[in-house]
């Protein structure tokens, strides 16, 4: 059977040439390979003596002897240096094999086979180097044929995949790799063989036959060519990079966890709300850390029942709720948050041995469950496998511990297909839970303090529907932060004698509980000063002294001394506040206003019927300095308010914002108040809806009053001369006025008390006497005179002839008092109307009256 060697065979590499020598010792045949080796054509070589033509002169004698021996029938093999004739051709050393032959006439001849020694040495070197690289390489090496079967494998590859080197010949990649990875490798081999483009760092993973260890390899593929340049296969070099892959995965896991903790620091605890903080924890961990997560908090903590931190029970052991606190480990919990990256995830993790728990549901963990154990020991627990039809493969149960107190439990689960939790994950979960627990505990403390501050603030604000004689009142209070509802703004409506009303709006600079407490102290001081019935400017002056003493434990005197010593002043807090104080008299419809650095009141006068609404007017009241600055007096102005007019007092949060200047806010308020005819509650809502009151930069207090003066027939006003008969005249006027008002039941008491006040005015007063009766929700009697001396109630002795008039007024009236006026003083008493619901005035018996006069 004939076989043809393809181009690129070994003969092409070693450059084998041949020629023959005839019986005469001359060259008679010259091959084409000889032409390539020696660079001479057949015409140039045939007929020449090979010894004289190719050998150096000094070797020719020996060469002729060898040719003669060969022609005598002797074979010869050896190395012969050669040189092309003329000195311009090739030169070197040739290995020649000479075989004796015979011609047709039986003459002696020779056939010479010549090999270039340089080519042989080069092939030997290449084979040695190839064998060294292939056999001694520390990396797995395979040579694939054009049919993608293994043609050769080195010892390192056989060591990894088993068997001898020869056992791997004829195998394919499917004998070593999983089907998916084998298909990838086959496609890469075929692509390299077809295109000639090398493939570097092809990542392949799998397990060696007979081993369960998962390995990673980096494969480099390149096409191998023959001597003619045609591809003869693909070489593959494989490097085990399992350690590098594990190190890279470890580093990536560390970076991922650091990024997760960094994100947790930014996203957890942004809200002082317990449930929101729990949801923030799950937003960070799902799906970046786990596939399922839930948070349970103790029900008592959510209800605010637990306000004492637990104490450690032993060295290094966090104490438990219930041991030094009001909660017990078996106390009920509420599921406050749940998150899942899996569509068919359960509501709770089955490894915890509990039924599904919905968000908002109250539950308890069984005593022997991992959840109960984690709560009891305050240590995390790792549960491997199981649950929800093999959906969950790994769960971390981590107690939420803050300040040695367990506040709840967090669960983190990973499903099948995800990497199970390790020790590093346990540490990350504990850190995440710890951060969330601290934020939750802060939220708990904030909620407790906020509720206390809220109770305080609400107790300091007036009731929802304050009433005033001759005024229709509406008010609104909006905290700067709807979540806190605690601030320093306040308003108040205070009833004064003579059916007058004090309207107060103030703003303590600052926020939070500190401002709320200062506001409460100032509001209490205002009410106390209002009982003294002082003028508005006097009230603000006294209030300024109170404000200066708020920041110093020693009060106002200590604050004054600290002002003289800068060091002491630095150690004392400074409380500043603004306030506007207005007193309205419904009889005269005049309002006296004083301002301590506050926003000016707005007055809206009623327009003519059918005319366009009038915009509000800013009342020009000297602003004065804020309360707490001290050293500056306050001025007051008196304004007459027309019937139906609207007076608005407010704090700067209503009109001031970083988004627009103050002038724009004041203009918007004046325009919003342009229609005072609509119901006052609607006006309040309209103002808040029109202005930008949702910016949350400051608290807002709004107090509106619509003027409704007392009717003329509800006022009795008389001037009495300074003479004794004025007492009788006063009794006659009272007896004539009360029946017109339907107050016959108060005739005797009123007549008696009027007589006492007028008698005192005649005896101790000066100038003319003025008697005024006012009817509104109560009956008020006022007696005016020009003497500034205030009457004083005293206990009369048995031998005294007088001093019992004011005692009688105090016993028979619902209230009495005195106040200074610009031209003297006013003494008044008040009687409740029959049937209004007030307690009846005590009727004195004859014996009691006799005892008063001895």
Coordinates of N, CA, C and O in Angstrom, one line a residue, residues 488-490 505-510 515 518-519 522-523 540 543-544 547-548 550 574-580 595-598 623-630 634:
X488 N -41.3 76.6 70.1 CA -41.3 77.7 71.0 C -42.4 78.7 70.7 O -42.5 79.8 71.4
X489 N -43.2 78.6 69.7 CA -44.3 79.5 69.4 C -45.5 79.3 70.3 O -45.8 78.1 70.7
X490 N -46.2 80.4 70.7 CA -47.4 80.2 71.5 C -48.3 81.4 71.2 O -47.9 82.4 70.7
X505 N -49.3 86.7 71.3 CA -48.6 85.8 70.4 C -47.2 86.0 70.6 O -46.7 87.1 70.6
X506 N -46.4 84.9 70.8 CA -45.0 85.0 71.1 C -44.2 83.9 70.4 O -44.8 82.9 70.0
X507 N -42.9 84.1 70.3 CA -42.0 83.1 69.7 C -40.7 83.1 70.4 O -40.0 84.0 70.4
X508 N -40.4 81.9 71.0 CA -39.1 81.7 71.6 C -38.1 81.2 70.6 O -38.4 80.3 69.8
X509 N -37.0 81.9 70.5 CA -36.0 81.5 69.4 C -35.4 80.1 69.8 O -35.0 79.9 70.9
X510 N -35.4 79.3 68.8 CA -34.9 77.9 69.0 C -36.0 76.9 68.8 O -37.2 77.3 68.5
X515 N -36.9 75.0 73.9 CA -37.8 76.2 73.5 C -39.2 76.0 74.1 O -39.8 77.0 74.5
X518 N -39.1 77.0 77.8 CA -39.0 78.5 77.9 C -40.4 79.1 77.5 O -40.8 80.1 78.2
X519 N -41.0 78.6 76.5 CA -42.3 79.1 76.1 C -43.3 79.0 77.2 O -44.1 79.9 77.5
X522 N -42.7 81.6 79.9 CA -43.1 82.9 79.5 C -44.6 83.0 79.4 O -45.2 84.0 79.8
X523 N -45.3 82.0 78.9 CA -46.7 82.0 78.9 C -47.3 82.1 80.3 O -48.3 82.9 80.5
X540 N -44.9 93.8 79.0 CA -43.7 93.4 78.2 C -42.4 93.7 79.0 O -41.4 93.0 78.9
X543 N -42.1 91.1 81.5 CA -41.8 89.8 80.9 C -40.3 89.8 80.4 O -39.7 88.7 80.3
X544 N -39.8 90.9 80.0 CA -38.4 91.0 79.6 C -37.5 90.6 80.8 O -36.5 89.9 80.6
X547 N -37.6 86.8 81.1 CA -36.9 86.2 80.1 C -35.4 86.2 80.4 O -34.6 85.3 80.1
X548 N -34.9 87.3 80.9 CA -33.5 87.5 81.2 C -33.1 86.5 82.3 O -31.9 86.1 82.4
X550 N -34.4 83.4 82.7 CA -34.6 82.0 82.4 C -33.4 81.2 82.3 O -33.3 80.0 82.7
X574 N -28.8 81.9 77.1 CA -29.6 83.2 76.7 C -30.9 82.7 76.1 O -30.9 82.0 75.1
X575 N -32.0 83.2 76.6 CA -33.3 82.9 76.1 C -33.8 84.2 75.5 O -34.0 85.2 76.2
X576 N -34.0 84.2 74.2 CA -34.6 85.4 73.5 C -36.0 85.0 73.0 O -36.2 83.9 72.5
X577 N -36.9 85.9 73.0 CA -38.2 85.7 72.5 C -38.8 87.0 72.0 O -38.4 88.1 72.4
X578 N -39.7 86.9 71.0 CA -40.5 88.0 70.6 C -41.9 87.8 71.0 O -42.4 86.7 71.2
X579 N -42.6 89.0 71.2 CA -44.0 88.9 71.7 C -44.8 90.1 71.3 O -44.2 91.2 71.3
X580 N -46.0 90.0 71.0 CA -46.9 91.1 70.8 C -48.1 90.9 71.8 O -48.6 89.8 71.9
X595 N -45.3 95.9 71.4 CA -44.6 94.9 70.6 C -43.1 94.7 71.1 O -42.5 95.8 71.3
X596 N -42.7 93.5 71.3 CA -41.3 93.2 71.7 C -40.6 92.5 70.5 O -40.5 91.2 70.6
X597 N -40.2 93.2 69.5 CA -39.5 92.6 68.4 C -40.2 91.6 67.6 O -39.6 90.8 66.8
X598 N -41.6 91.6 67.6 CA -42.4 90.7 66.9 C -42.9 91.2 65.6 O -42.7 92.4 65.3
X623 N -41.6 98.2 67.2 CA -41.3 96.8 67.5 C -40.6 96.6 68.8 O -40.8 95.6 69.4
X624 N -39.7 97.5 69.2 CA -39.0 97.3 70.5 C -38.0 96.2 70.3 O -37.8 95.6 69.3
X625 N -37.3 95.9 71.4 CA -36.3 94.8 71.4 C -36.9 93.5 71.8 O -37.9 93.5 72.5
X626 N -36.3 92.4 71.4 CA -36.8 91.1 71.8 C -36.7 90.9 73.3 O -35.9 91.5 74.0
X627 N -37.6 90.1 73.9 CA -37.5 89.8 75.3 C -36.2 89.1 75.6 O -35.8 88.2 74.9
X628 N -35.6 89.4 76.7 CA -34.4 88.8 77.1 C -33.2 89.7 76.9 O -32.1 89.4 77.4
X629 N -33.3 90.7 76.0 CA -32.2 91.7 75.7 C -32.1 92.6 76.9 O -31.0 92.8 77.4
X630 N -33.2 93.2 77.3 CA -33.2 94.1 78.4 C -32.6 95.5 78.1 O -31.9 95.7 77.1
X634 N -40.6 99.7 76.3 CA -41.5 99.4 75.2 C -42.5 100.5 75.1 O -42.9 101.1 76.1

